[in-house]
Short mmCIF file of C-alpha atoms in Angstrom, two decimals:
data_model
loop_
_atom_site.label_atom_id
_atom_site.label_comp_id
_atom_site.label_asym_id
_atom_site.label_seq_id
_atom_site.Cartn_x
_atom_site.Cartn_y
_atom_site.Cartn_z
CA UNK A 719 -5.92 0.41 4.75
CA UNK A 720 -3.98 2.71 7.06
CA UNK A 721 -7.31 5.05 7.21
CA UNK A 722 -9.66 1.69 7.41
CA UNK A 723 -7.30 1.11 10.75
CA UNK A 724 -7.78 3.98 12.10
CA UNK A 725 -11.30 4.34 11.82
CA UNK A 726 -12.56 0.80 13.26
CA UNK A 727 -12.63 -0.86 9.90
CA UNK A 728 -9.36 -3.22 10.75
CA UNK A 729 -11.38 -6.50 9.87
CA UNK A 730 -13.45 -5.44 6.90
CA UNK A 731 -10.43 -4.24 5.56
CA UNK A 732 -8.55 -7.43 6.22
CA UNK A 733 -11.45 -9.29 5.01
CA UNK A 734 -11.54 -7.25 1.81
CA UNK A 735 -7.62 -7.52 1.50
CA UNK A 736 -8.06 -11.49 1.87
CA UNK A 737 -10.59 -11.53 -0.71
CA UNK A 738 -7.97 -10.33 -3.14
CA UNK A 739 -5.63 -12.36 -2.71
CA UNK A 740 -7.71 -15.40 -3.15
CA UNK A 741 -8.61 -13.49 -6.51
CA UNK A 742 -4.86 -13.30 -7.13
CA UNK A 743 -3.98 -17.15 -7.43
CA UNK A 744 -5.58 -17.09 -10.52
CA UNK A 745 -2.49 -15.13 -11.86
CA UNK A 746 0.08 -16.51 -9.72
CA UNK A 747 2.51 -19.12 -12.18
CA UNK A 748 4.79 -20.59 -9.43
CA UNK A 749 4.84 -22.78 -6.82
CA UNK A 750 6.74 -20.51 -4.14
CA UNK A 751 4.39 -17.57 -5.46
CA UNK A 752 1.07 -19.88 -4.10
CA UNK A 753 2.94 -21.19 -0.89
CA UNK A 754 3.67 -17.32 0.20
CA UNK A 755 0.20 -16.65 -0.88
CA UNK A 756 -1.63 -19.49 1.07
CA UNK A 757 0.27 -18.55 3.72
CA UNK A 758 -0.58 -14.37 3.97
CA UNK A 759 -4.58 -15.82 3.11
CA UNK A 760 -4.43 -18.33 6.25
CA UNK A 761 -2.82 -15.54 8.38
CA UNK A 762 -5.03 -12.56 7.35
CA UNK A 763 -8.47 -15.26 8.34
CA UNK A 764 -6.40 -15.80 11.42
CA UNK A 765 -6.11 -12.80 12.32
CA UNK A 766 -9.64 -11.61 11.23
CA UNK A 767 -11.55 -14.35 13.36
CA UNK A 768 -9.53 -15.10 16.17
CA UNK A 769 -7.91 -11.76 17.34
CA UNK A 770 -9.16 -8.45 18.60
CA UNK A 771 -10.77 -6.00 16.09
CA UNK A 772 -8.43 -3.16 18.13
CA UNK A 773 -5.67 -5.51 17.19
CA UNK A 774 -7.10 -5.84 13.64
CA UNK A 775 -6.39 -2.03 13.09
CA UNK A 776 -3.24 -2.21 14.21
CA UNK A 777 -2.18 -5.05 11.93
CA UNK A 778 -3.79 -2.93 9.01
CA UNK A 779 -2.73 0.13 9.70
CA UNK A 780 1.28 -0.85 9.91
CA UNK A 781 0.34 -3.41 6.36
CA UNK A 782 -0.92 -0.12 4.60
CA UNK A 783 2.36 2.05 5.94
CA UNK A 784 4.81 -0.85 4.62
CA UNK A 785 2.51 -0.73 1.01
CA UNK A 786 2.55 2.99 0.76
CA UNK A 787 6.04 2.86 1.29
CA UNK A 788 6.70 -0.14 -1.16
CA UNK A 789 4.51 2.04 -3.70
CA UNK A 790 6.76 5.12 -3.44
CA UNK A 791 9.93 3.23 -4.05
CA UNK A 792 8.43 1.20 -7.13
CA UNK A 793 7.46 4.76 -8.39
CA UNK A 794 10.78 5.43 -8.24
CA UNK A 795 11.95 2.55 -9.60
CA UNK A 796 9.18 2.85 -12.84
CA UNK A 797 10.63 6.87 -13.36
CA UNK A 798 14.47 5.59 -13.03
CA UNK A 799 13.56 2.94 -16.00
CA UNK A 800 12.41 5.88 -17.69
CA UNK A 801 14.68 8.34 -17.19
CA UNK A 802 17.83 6.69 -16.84
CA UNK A 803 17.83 3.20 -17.80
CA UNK A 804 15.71 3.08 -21.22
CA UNK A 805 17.14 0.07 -22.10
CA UNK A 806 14.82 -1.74 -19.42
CA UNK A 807 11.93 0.12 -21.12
CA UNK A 808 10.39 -3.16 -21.98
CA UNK A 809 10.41 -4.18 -18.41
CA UNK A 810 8.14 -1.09 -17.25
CA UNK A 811 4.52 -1.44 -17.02
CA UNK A 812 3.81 2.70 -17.98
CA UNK A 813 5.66 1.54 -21.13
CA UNK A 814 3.67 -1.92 -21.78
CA UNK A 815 0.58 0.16 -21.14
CA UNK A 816 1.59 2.54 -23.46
CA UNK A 817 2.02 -0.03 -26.31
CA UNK A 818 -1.21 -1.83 -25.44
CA UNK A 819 -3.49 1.53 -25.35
CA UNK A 820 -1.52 4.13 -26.98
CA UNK A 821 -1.69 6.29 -23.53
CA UNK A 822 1.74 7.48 -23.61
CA UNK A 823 4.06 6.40 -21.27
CA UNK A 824 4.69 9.15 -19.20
CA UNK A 825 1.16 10.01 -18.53
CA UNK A 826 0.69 6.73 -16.82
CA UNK A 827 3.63 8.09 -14.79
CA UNK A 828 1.86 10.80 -13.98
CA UNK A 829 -1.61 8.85 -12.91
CA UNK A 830 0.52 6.52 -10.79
CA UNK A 831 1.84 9.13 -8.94
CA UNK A 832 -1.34 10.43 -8.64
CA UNK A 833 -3.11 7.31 -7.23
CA UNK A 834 0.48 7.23 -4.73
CA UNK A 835 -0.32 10.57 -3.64
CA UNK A 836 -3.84 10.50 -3.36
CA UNK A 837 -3.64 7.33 -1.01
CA UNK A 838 -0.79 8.95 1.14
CA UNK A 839 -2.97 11.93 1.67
CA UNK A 840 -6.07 9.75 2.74
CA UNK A 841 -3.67 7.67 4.85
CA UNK A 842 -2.21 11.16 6.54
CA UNK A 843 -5.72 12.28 7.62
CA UNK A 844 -5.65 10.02 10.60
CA UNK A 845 -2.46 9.94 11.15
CA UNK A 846 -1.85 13.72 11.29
CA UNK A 847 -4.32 13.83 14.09
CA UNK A 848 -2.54 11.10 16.16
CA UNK A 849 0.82 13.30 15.94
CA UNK A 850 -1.06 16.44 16.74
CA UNK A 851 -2.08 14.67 20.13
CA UNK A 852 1.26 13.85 20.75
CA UNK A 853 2.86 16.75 20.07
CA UNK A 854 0.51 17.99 22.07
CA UNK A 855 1.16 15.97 24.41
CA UNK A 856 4.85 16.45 24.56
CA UNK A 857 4.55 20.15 24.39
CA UNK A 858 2.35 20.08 28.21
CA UNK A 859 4.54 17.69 29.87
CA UNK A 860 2.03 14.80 29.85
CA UNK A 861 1.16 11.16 29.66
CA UNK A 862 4.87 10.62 30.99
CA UNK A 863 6.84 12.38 28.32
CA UNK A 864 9.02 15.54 29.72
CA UNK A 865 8.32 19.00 29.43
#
């Protein structure tokens, strides 16, 4: 998302993100679960046909930050149930995969981690260019900031 922002793609990636969750009320089991969903569906088809594709990518760009985030700390959250707290071992999904395919648990660990990493670095590429320019920016004394 955050790379889809930067690069134009704001609306196709909302569109594609809406798409989704219309795919996930078919799991959803509760009635406040499919009010917040109908309401992030009717925003994100909002947003994507009566607002500014510039504004688009901004919208996308700050949703993928907050889910890259939100995947680090449940990362964190999946290794603490592992390391610390095994008696919540049935509440961890590297451990229910584990028991459904026989993968063991910690080498899910390590492919979520891997799928966390991989999307921070393809979120960074854009980003890292944005902070070079102001850096750069900083560093010469111009577009207002002080030398």
């Amino acid at each position: 998302m955050v790379w889809c922002g930067f690069n134009g793609w704001g609306p196709a990636a909302m569109s594609v993100g809406t798409l989704v969750l219309l795919a996930s009320f078919l799991f959803i089991r509760n009635g406040i679960g499919l009010l917040i969903t109908a309401a992030a569906v009717l925003a994100a088809v909002l947003l994507v046909l009566f607002v500014p594709p510039e504004f688009n990518g901004h919208v996308v760009i700050v949703l993928g930050l907050a889910l890259l985030v939100a995947a680090v700390r449940d990362l964190g959250k999946l290794a603490n149930v592992h390391l610390r707290h095994r008696d919540r071992l049935a509440s961890s999904d590297a451990y229910l995969l584990a028991r459904a395919t026989r993968v063991p648990a910690g080498l899910w660990i390590v492919l979520f981690a891997t799928v966390v990493g991989a999307a921070w670095w393809v979120a960074w590429q854009p980003m890292s260019q944005v902070f070079d320019v102001l850096v750069g920016a900083m560093l010469q004394g111009s577009a207002g900031f002080p030398a």
